[in-house]
PDB file of C-alpha atoms in Angstrom:
ATOM      1  CA  MET A1386       8.204  17.508 -64.723  1.00 52.00           C
ATOM      2  CA  ALA A1387      10.454  14.922 -63.107  1.00 55.00           C
ATOM      3  CA  PHE A1388       9.383  12.841 -60.151  1.00 48.00           C
ATOM      4  CA  ARG A1389      11.903  11.681 -57.699  1.00 50.00           C
ATOM      5  CA  MET A1390      11.344   8.495 -55.676  1.00 46.00           C
ATOM      6  CA  LEU A1391      12.372   8.850 -52.106  1.00 46.00           C
ATOM      7  CA  ALA A1392      13.924   5.757 -50.655  1.00 45.00           C
ATOM      8  CA  PRO A1393      12.704   4.858 -47.198  1.00 44.00           C
ATOM      9  CA  THR A1394      15.166   5.877 -44.565  1.00 47.00           C
ATOM     10  CA  ALA A1395      16.676   3.374 -42.174  1.00 48.00           C
ATOM     11  CA  GLU A1396      16.355   5.932 -39.412  1.00 51.00           C
ATOM     12  CA  PRO A1397      13.175   5.642 -37.325  1.00 51.00           C
ATOM     13  CA  SER A1398      11.223   8.830 -36.831  1.00 50.00           C
ATOM     14  CA  ALA A1399      11.336  10.703 -33.549  1.00 49.00           C
ATOM     15  CA  THR A1400       7.740   9.676 -32.857  1.00 52.00           C
ATOM     16  CA  THR A1401       8.556   6.007 -33.373  1.00 49.00           C
ATOM     17  CA  MET A1402      11.649   6.307 -31.164  1.00 48.00           C
ATOM     18  CA  ASN A1403       9.640   7.979 -28.386  1.00 60.00           C
ATOM     19  CA  ARG A1404       6.945   5.320 -28.586  1.00 61.00           C
ATOM     20  CA  THR A1405       9.530   2.531 -28.508  1.00 59.00           C
ATOM     21  CA  THR A1406      11.380   4.148 -25.606  1.00 73.00           C
ATOM     22  CA  SER A1407       8.127   4.632 -23.688  1.00 87.00           C
ATOM     23  CA  ARG A1408       7.136   1.019 -24.300  1.00 91.00           C
ATOM     24  CA  GLY A1409      10.565  -0.169 -23.168  1.00 89.00           C
ATOM     25  CA  THR A1410      10.373   1.947 -20.019  1.00 90.00           C
ATOM     26  CA  ALA A1411       6.873   0.666 -19.210  1.00 93.00           C
ATOM     27  CA  LEU A1412       7.980  -2.946 -19.699  1.00 94.00           C
ATOM     28  CA  ARG A1413      11.074  -2.425 -17.539  1.00 94.00           C
ATOM     29  CA  TRP A1414       8.969  -0.903 -14.739  1.00 95.00           C
ATOM     30  CA  THR A1415       6.410  -3.715 -15.076  1.00 97.00           C
ATOM     31  CA  ALA A1416       9.203  -6.260 -14.673  1.00 97.00           C
ATOM     32  CA  ALA A1417      10.572  -4.341 -11.676  1.00 97.00           C
ATOM     33  CA  PHE A1418       7.135  -4.310 -10.011  1.00 98.00           C
ATOM     34  CA  CYS A1419       6.718  -8.054 -10.642  1.00 98.00           C
ATOM     35  CA  ALA A1420      10.188  -8.768  -9.220  1.00 98.00           C
ATOM     36  CA  LEU A1421       9.318  -6.737  -6.120  1.00 98.00           C
ATOM     37  CA  ALA A1422       5.951  -8.491  -5.729  1.00 98.00           C
ATOM     38  CA  SER A1423       7.479 -11.958  -6.053  1.00 98.00           C
ATOM     39  CA  ALA A1424      10.289 -11.022  -3.653  1.00 98.00           C
ATOM     40  CA  VAL A1425       7.842  -9.816  -0.999  1.00 98.00           C
ATOM     41  CA  LEU A1426       5.644 -12.902  -1.387  1.00 97.00           C
ATOM     42  CA  HIS A1427       8.630 -15.246  -1.008  1.00 98.00           C
ATOM     43  CA  LEU A1428      10.150 -13.329   1.883  1.00 98.00           C
ATOM     44  CA  LEU A1429       6.823 -13.466   3.738  1.00 97.00           C
ATOM     45  CA  LEU A1430       6.950 -17.271   3.540  1.00 96.00           C
ATOM     46  CA  VAL A1431      10.580 -17.704   4.637  1.00 97.00           C
ATOM     47  CA  PRO A1432       9.861 -18.251   8.381  1.00 97.00           C
ATOM     48  CA  SER A1433       7.249 -20.970   7.838  1.00 94.00           C
ATOM     49  CA  HIS A1434       9.363 -22.725   5.215  1.00 94.00           C
ATOM     50  CA  LEU A1435      12.481 -22.594   7.398  1.00 97.00           C
ATOM     51  CA  GLU A1436      10.511 -24.481  10.057  1.00 96.00           C
ATOM     52  CA  GLU A1437       8.900 -26.949   7.661  1.00 93.00           C
ATOM     53  CA  MET A1438      11.891 -27.698   5.404  1.00 95.00           C
ATOM     54  CA  PRO A1439      14.991 -25.539   6.027  1.00 97.00           C
ATOM     55  CA  TYR A1440      16.481 -25.761   2.524  1.00 97.00           C
ATOM     56  CA  ILE A1441      13.184 -24.557   1.007  1.00 96.00           C
ATOM     57  CA  GLY A1442      13.214 -21.603   3.407  1.00 97.00           C
ATOM     58  CA  VAL A1443      16.791 -20.776   2.395  1.00 98.00           C
ATOM     59  CA  LEU A1444      15.842 -20.983  -1.288  1.00 98.00           C
ATOM     60  CA  PHE A1445      12.907 -18.621  -0.637  1.00 98.00           C
ATOM     61  CA  LEU A1446      15.236 -16.233   1.197  1.00 98.00           C
ATOM     62  CA  VAL A1447      17.876 -16.270  -1.550  1.00 98.00           C
ATOM     63  CA  GLY A1448      15.254 -15.940  -4.301  1.00 98.00           C
ATOM     64  CA  GLY A1449      13.542 -13.068  -2.505  1.00 98.00           C
ATOM     65  CA  VAL A1450      16.791 -11.169  -1.958  1.00 98.00           C
ATOM     66  CA  VAL A1451      17.885 -11.741  -5.570  1.00 98.00           C
ATOM     67  CA  LEU A1452      14.548 -10.432  -6.869  1.00 98.00           C
ATOM     68  CA  LEU A1453      14.801  -7.362  -4.621  1.00 97.00           C
ATOM     69  CA  ALA A1454      18.204  -6.656  -6.178  1.00 96.00           C
ATOM     70  CA  VAL A1455      16.727  -7.251  -9.636  1.00 97.00           C
ATOM     71  CA  ALA A1456      13.922  -4.745  -8.979  1.00 97.00           C
ATOM     72  CA  VAL A1457      16.473  -2.136  -7.884  1.00 95.00           C
ATOM     73  CA  GLY A1458      18.692  -2.931 -10.869  1.00 95.00           C
ATOM     74  CA  LEU A1459      15.831  -2.547 -13.320  1.00 95.00           C
ATOM     75  CA  VAL A1460      14.858   0.847 -11.927  1.00 94.00           C
ATOM     76  CA  ALA A1461      18.248   2.342 -11.100  1.00 92.00           C
ATOM     77  CA  ARG A1462      20.245   1.522 -14.239  1.00 77.00           C
ATOM     78  CA  ARG A1463      19.839   2.957 -17.703  1.00 65.00           C
ATOM     79  CA  ARG A1464      20.325  -0.375 -19.540  1.00 68.00           C
ATOM     80  CA  PRO A1465      19.670  -3.034 -16.882  1.00 87.00           C
ATOM     81  CA  LEU A1466      20.021  -6.070 -19.124  1.00 92.00           C
ATOM     82  CA  VAL A1467      21.983  -8.119 -16.581  1.00 94.00           C
ATOM     83  CA  ALA A1468      19.344  -7.510 -13.894  1.00 95.00           C
ATOM     84  CA  GLY A1469      16.666  -8.592 -16.363  1.00 96.00           C
ATOM     85  CA  TRP A1470      18.440 -11.826 -17.254  1.00 96.00           C
ATOM     86  CA  VAL A1471      19.037 -12.659 -13.586  1.00 97.00           C
ATOM     87  CA  GLY A1472      15.380 -11.897 -12.825  1.00 97.00           C
ATOM     88  CA  ALA A1473      14.150 -14.016 -15.731  1.00 98.00           C
ATOM     89  CA  ALA A1474      16.336 -16.962 -14.708  1.00 98.00           C
ATOM     90  CA  THR A1475      15.241 -16.638 -11.064  1.00 98.00           C
ATOM     91  CA  SER A1476      11.560 -16.353 -12.013  1.00 98.00           C
ATOM     92  CA  VAL A1477      11.714 -19.382 -14.310  1.00 98.00           C
ATOM     93  CA  GLY A1478      13.519 -21.306 -11.568  1.00 98.00           C
ATOM     94  CA  MET A1479      10.826 -20.380  -9.061  1.00 98.00           C
ATOM     95  CA  ILE A1480       8.060 -21.437 -11.451  1.00 98.00           C
ATOM     96  CA  VAL A1481       9.797 -24.768 -12.106  1.00 98.00           C
ATOM     97  CA  GLY A1482      10.355 -25.311  -8.368  1.00 97.00           C
ATOM     98  CA  PHE A1483       6.708 -24.547  -7.652  1.00 96.00           C
ATOM     99  CA  VAL A1484       5.475 -27.000 -10.296  1.00 95.00           C
ATOM    100  CA  LEU A1485       7.927 -29.724  -9.253  1.00 96.00           C
ATOM    101  CA  SER A1486       7.042 -29.355  -5.567  1.00 95.00           C
ATOM    102  CA  ARG A1487       3.397 -30.045  -6.417  1.00 94.00           C
ATOM    103  CA  THR A1488       3.892 -32.815  -8.964  1.00 95.00           C
ATOM    104  CA  VAL A1489       6.891 -35.128  -8.475  1.00 96.00           C
ATOM    105  CA  GLY A1490       8.040 -33.364  -5.311  1.00 95.00           C
ATOM    106  CA  LEU A1491      11.398 -32.041  -4.192  1.00 95.00           C
ATOM    107  CA  PRO A1492      13.828 -33.930  -1.913  1.00 95.00           C
ATOM    108  CA  GLY A1493      11.939 -34.477   1.344  1.00 94.00           C
ATOM    109  CA  PHE A1494       9.229 -32.010   0.328  1.00 92.00           C
ATOM    110  CA  HIS A1495       5.939 -32.479  -1.503  1.00 92.00           C
ATOM    111  CA  GLU A1496       3.309 -29.763  -1.360  1.00 90.00           C
ATOM    112  CA  THR A1497      -0.316 -30.735  -1.904  1.00 87.00           C
ATOM    113  CA  ASP A1498      -1.991 -27.366  -2.432  1.00 86.00           C
ATOM    114  CA  TRP A1499      -1.303 -24.083  -4.233  1.00 82.00           C
ATOM    115  CA  GLU A1500      -0.873 -22.079  -1.002  1.00 81.00           C
ATOM    116  CA  PRO A1501      -3.570 -19.536  -1.821  1.00 87.00           C
ATOM    117  CA  PRO A1502      -3.138 -16.649  -2.299  1.00 92.00           C
ATOM    118  CA  TYR A1503       0.683 -16.738  -2.257  1.00 94.00           C
ATOM    119  CA  GLY A1504       1.222 -19.519  -4.811  1.00 94.00           C
ATOM    120  CA  ILE A1505      -1.034 -18.104  -7.493  1.00 94.00           C
ATOM    121  CA  LEU A1506       0.157 -14.523  -6.951  1.00 97.00           C
ATOM    122  CA  SER A1507       3.789 -15.645  -7.174  1.00 97.00           C
ATOM    123  CA  LEU A1508       3.182 -17.571 -10.387  1.00 97.00           C
ATOM    124  CA  VAL A1509       1.437 -14.564 -11.926  1.00 97.00           C
ATOM    125  CA  ALA A1510       4.197 -12.148 -10.857  1.00 98.00           C
ATOM    126  CA  GLU A1511       6.939 -14.454 -12.143  1.00 98.00           C
ATOM    127  CA  GLY A1512       5.142 -15.219 -15.411  1.00 98.00           C
ATOM    128  CA  VAL A1513       4.443 -11.544 -16.090  1.00 98.00           C
ATOM    129  CA  PHE A1514       8.083 -10.726 -15.239  1.00 98.00           C
ATOM    130  CA  VAL A1515       9.357 -13.169 -17.862  1.00 98.00           C
ATOM    131  CA  LEU A1516       6.848 -11.931 -20.445  1.00 98.00           C
ATOM    132  CA  ALA A1517       7.672  -8.256 -19.781  1.00 97.00           C
ATOM    133  CA  PHE A1518      11.408  -8.981 -19.941  1.00 97.00           C
ATOM    134  CA  VAL A1519      11.133 -10.836 -23.260  1.00 96.00           C
ATOM    135  CA  MET A1520       9.033  -8.010 -24.697  1.00 96.00           C
ATOM    136  CA  TRP A1521      11.495  -5.412 -23.342  1.00 93.00           C
ATOM    137  CA  VAL A1522      14.454  -7.201 -24.969  1.00 92.00           C
ATOM    138  CA  ALA A1523      12.522  -7.382 -28.253  1.00 92.00           C
ATOM    139  CA  THR A1524      11.679  -3.673 -28.016  1.00 87.00           C
ATOM    140  CA  ALA A1525      15.283  -2.773 -27.202  1.00 80.00           C
ATOM    141  CA  SER A1526      16.607  -4.834 -30.118  1.00 78.00           C
ATOM    142  CA  SER A1527      14.231  -3.086 -32.526  1.00 73.00           C
ATOM    143  CA  GLU A1528      15.792   0.251 -31.474  1.00 62.00           C
ATOM    144  CA  ARG A1529      19.279  -0.803 -32.563  1.00 59.00           C
ATOM    145  CA  PRO A1530      20.404   0.226 -36.030  1.00 52.00           C
ATOM    146  CA  ARG A1531      20.738  -2.654 -38.442  1.00 50.00           C
TER     147      ARG A1531
END
């Protein structure tokens, strides 16, 4: 009686592919929700920031509009990698701006508090966006044949 060793296949099983695809979809939708949340939070603050320090208000407006476009791009496109990268860069920029404005300050602008609840909610939304995007990219790269 001869035994034959079966070499492991490089092809993932259908179950693994479905699980990976589901995880990728969930991460993409999580990132889209976080982009939308951060956009809404920033757009709500545009009027007060335009009065206080106009360039900060403009940055909030631009960031909010960009994140709205990112949310749409993540949901509407099959492989929205560009939207994800733009969203990650915008979110990291917003986090850095928030931290700088409360530590060393920005030109002509130094914030002393965390603007509850907006500041904390924005940081959470932006941080979760970046985390979900990184995990989504890792999931997507594990789907590619090697």
